[in-house]
CSV table of C-alpha atoms in Angstrom, one decimal:
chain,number,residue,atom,x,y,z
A,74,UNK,CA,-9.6,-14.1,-21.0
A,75,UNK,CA,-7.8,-13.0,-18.3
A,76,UNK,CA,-8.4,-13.1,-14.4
A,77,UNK,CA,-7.1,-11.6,-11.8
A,78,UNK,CA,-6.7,-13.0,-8.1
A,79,UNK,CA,-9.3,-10.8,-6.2
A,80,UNK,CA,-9.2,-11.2,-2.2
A,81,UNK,CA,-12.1,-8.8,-1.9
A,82,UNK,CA,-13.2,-4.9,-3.1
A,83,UNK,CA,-14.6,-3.0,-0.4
A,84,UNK,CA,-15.3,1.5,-0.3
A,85,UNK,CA,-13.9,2.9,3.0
A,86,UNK,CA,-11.4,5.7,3.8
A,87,UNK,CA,-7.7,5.6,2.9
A,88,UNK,CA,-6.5,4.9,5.9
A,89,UNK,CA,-2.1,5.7,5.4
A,90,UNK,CA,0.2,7.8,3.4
A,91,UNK,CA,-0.5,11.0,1.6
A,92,UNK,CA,-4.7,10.7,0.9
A,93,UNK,CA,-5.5,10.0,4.5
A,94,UNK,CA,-9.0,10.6,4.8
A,95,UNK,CA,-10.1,10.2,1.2
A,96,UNK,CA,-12.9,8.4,0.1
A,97,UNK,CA,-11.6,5.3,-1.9
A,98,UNK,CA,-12.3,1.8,-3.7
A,99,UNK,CA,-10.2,-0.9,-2.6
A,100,UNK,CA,-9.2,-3.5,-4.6
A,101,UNK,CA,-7.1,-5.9,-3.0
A,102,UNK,CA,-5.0,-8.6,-4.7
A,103,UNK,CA,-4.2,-12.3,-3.0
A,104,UNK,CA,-1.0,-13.4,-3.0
A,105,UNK,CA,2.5,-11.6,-2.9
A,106,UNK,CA,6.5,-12.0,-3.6
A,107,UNK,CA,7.3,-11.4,0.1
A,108,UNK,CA,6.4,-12.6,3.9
A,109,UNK,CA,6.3,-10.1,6.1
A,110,UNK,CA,6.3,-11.3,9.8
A,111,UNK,CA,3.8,-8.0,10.5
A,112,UNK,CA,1.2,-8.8,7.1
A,113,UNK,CA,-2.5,-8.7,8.0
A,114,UNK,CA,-3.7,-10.3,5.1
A,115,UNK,CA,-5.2,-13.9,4.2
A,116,UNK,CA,-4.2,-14.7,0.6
A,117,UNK,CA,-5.9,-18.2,1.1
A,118,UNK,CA,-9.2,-17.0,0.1
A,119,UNK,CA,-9.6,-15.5,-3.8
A,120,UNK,CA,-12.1,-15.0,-6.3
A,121,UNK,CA,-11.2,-14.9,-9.7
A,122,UNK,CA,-12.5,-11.9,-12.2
A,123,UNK,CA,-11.7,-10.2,-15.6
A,124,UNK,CA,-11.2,-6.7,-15.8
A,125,UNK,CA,-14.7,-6.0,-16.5
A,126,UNK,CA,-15.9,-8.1,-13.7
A,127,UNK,CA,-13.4,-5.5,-11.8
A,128,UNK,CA,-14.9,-2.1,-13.2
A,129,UNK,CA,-18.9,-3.9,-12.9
A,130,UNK,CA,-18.1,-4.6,-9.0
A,131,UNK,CA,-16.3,-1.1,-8.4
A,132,UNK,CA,-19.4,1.1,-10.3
A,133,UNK,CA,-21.5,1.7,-7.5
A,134,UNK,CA,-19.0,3.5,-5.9
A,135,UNK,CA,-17.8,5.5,-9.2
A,136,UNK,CA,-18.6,8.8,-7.6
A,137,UNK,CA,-15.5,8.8,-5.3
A,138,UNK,CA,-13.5,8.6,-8.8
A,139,UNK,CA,-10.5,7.3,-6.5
A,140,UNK,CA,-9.2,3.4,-6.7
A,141,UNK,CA,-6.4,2.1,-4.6
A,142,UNK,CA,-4.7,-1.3,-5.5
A,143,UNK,CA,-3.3,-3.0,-3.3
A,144,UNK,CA,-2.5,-6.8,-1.4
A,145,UNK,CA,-0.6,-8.6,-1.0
A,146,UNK,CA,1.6,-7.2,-4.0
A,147,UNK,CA,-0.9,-6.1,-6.7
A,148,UNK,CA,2.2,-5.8,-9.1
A,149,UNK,CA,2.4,-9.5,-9.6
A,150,UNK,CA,-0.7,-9.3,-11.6
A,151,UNK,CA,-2.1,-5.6,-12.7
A,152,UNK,CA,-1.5,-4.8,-16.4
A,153,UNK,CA,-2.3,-2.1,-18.8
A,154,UNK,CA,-5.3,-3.9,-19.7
A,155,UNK,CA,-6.8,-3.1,-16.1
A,156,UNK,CA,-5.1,0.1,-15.8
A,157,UNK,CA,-7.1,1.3,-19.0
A,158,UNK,CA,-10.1,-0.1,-18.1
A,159,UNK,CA,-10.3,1.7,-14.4
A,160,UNK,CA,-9.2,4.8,-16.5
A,161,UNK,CA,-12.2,4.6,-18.9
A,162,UNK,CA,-14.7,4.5,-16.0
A,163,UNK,CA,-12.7,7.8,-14.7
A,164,UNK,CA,-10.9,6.7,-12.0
A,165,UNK,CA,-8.0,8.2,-10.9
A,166,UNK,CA,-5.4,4.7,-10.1
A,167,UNK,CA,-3.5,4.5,-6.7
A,168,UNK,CA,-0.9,1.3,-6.2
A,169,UNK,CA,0.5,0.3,-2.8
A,170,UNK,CA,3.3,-1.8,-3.9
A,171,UNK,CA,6.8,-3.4,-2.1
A,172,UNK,CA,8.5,-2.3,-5.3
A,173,UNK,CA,10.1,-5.2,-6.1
A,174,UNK,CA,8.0,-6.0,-9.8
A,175,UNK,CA,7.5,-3.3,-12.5
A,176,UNK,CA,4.7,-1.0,-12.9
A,177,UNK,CA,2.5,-0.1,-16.2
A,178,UNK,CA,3.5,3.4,-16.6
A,179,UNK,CA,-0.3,4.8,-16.5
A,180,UNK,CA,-0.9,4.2,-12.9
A,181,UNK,CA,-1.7,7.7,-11.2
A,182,UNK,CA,0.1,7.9,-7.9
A,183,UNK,CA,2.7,5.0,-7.1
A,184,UNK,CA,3.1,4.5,-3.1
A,185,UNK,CA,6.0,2.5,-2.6
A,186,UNK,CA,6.2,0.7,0.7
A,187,UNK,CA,10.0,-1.2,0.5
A,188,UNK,CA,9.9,-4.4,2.8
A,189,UNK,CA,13.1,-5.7,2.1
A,190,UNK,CA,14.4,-5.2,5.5
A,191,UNK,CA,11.9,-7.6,7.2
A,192,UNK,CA,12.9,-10.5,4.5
A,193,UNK,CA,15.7,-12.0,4.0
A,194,UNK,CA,16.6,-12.7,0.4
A,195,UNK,CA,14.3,-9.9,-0.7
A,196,UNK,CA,14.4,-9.0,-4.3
A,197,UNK,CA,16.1,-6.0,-5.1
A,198,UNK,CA,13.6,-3.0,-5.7
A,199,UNK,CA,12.4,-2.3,-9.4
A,200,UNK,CA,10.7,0.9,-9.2
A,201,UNK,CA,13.3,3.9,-9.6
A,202,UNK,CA,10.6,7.1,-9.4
A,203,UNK,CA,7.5,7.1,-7.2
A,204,UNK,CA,4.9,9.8,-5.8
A,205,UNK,CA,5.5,8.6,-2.2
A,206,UNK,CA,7.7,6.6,-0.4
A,207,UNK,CA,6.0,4.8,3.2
A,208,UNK,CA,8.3,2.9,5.3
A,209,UNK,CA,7.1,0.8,8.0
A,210,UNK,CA,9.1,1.7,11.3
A,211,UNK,CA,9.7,-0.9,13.7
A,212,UNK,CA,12.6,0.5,15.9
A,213,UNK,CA,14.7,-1.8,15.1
A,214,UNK,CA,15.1,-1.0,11.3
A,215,UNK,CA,17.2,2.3,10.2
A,216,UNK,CA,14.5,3.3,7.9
A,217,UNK,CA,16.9,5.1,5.2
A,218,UNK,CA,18.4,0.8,5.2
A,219,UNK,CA,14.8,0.5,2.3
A,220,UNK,CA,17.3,2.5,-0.2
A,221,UNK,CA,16.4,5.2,-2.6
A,222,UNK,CA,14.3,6.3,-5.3
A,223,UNK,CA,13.4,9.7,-6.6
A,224,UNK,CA,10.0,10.7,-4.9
A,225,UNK,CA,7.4,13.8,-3.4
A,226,UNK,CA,6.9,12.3,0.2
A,227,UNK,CA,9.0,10.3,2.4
A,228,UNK,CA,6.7,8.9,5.1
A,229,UNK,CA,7.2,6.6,8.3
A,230,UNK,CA,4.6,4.9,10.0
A,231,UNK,CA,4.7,3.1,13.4
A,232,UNK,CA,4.5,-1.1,12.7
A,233,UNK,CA,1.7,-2.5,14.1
A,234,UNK,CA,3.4,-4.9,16.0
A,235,UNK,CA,-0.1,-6.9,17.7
A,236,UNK,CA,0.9,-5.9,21.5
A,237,UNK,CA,-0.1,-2.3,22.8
A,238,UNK,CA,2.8,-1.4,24.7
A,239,UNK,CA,4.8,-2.6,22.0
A,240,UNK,CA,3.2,-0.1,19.4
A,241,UNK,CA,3.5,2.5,22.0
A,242,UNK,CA,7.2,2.6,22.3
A,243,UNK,CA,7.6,2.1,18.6
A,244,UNK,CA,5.4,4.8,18.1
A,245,UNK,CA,7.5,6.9,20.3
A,246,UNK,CA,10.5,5.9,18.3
A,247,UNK,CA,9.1,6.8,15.2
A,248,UNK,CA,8.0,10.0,16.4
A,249,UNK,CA,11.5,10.9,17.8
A,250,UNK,CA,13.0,10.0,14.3
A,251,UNK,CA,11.0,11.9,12.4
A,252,UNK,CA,12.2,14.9,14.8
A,253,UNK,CA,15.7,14.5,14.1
A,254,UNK,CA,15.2,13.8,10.5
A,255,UNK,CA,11.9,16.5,9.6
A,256,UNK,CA,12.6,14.8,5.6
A,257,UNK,CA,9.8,12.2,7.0
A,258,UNK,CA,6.1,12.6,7.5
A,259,UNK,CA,4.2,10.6,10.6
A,260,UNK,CA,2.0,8.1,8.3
A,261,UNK,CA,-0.5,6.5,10.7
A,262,UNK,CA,-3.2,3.3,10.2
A,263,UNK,CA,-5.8,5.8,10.8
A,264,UNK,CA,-8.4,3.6,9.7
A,265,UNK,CA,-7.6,0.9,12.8
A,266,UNK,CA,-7.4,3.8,14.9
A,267,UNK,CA,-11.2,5.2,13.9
A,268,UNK,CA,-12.3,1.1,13.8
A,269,UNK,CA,-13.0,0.6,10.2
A,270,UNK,CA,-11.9,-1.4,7.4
């Protein structure tokens, strides 16, 4: 049977992108395609579960109806298989995703976050329509250099670069761009800034 690489589940607020503020399950993936110098997550540590063993840990949170998958790069490993499970508990399905592996085409709402600026030798990107579109700005980057792909929203959020005064210039960048290019929508980690997962 298979398993996928689980780094943990938790129920919080989606913290970026178009559902800011909605209630969500997280299910995030271990292990990705890419190293980002900016990623914030330990893929050392991984459980192993089936599908079901998915939908069984997710159920007590079934009420908020909303699942986000996401890593790492989640598209290394989800499937139709897990797709149609979360759909017959009646979630609606939510990917964050770099892009650069293909999708099942029953996955709700598609957030594509490019990275192949910050990687050298990146793999070119796969997906070729998507509901949004969520750069990460680090003032350095031109962020129409990701390429493009037919989507709804275009959103740029400040990088989290570790060092406050650091994040307060890029900010300020990021603000200014989206001023001279009103296309883009201010996407911020609103969950770090309200100090929950």
């Amino acid at each position: 049977m298979k398993t996928y690489r689980i780094n943990e589940i938790f129920y919080s607020l989606q913290g970026e992108g178009r559902h800011t503020g909605r209630a969500a399950v997280f299910v995030r993936f271990s292990g990705c395609n890419l190293k980002c110098p900016f990623c914030d997550t330990d893929f050392r540590e991984y459980k192993e579960m089936t599908a079901d063993e998915i939908t069984k840990a997710i159920a007590k949170w079934k009420d908020c109806g909303f699942v986000v998958l996401t890593g790492g790069e989640p598209s290394l490993q989800v499937d139709e298989a897990l797709i149609d499970a979360l759909h017959r508990e009646g979630f609606y399905i939510a990917i964050e995703t770099n892009g650069t592996c293909p999708l099942p085409p029953t996955i709700d709402w598609v957030t594509l976050s490019p990275k192949n600026c910050f990687v050298e030798h990146a793999p070119a990107l796969s997906a070729k329509k998507v509901d949004e579109v969520k750069v990460v700005f680090d003032g350095i980057h031109d962020p129409e250099s990701w390429g493009r792909v037919s989507c709804m929203y275009l959103n740029l959020q400040p990088c989290d670069t570790g060092n406050a005064e650091r994040n307060r210039e890029v900010t300020r960048q990021c603000v200014e761009y989206i001023m001279k290019h009103p296309q883009w929508h201010l996407s911020l980690q609103t969950h770090k800034l309200i100090h929950i997962q």
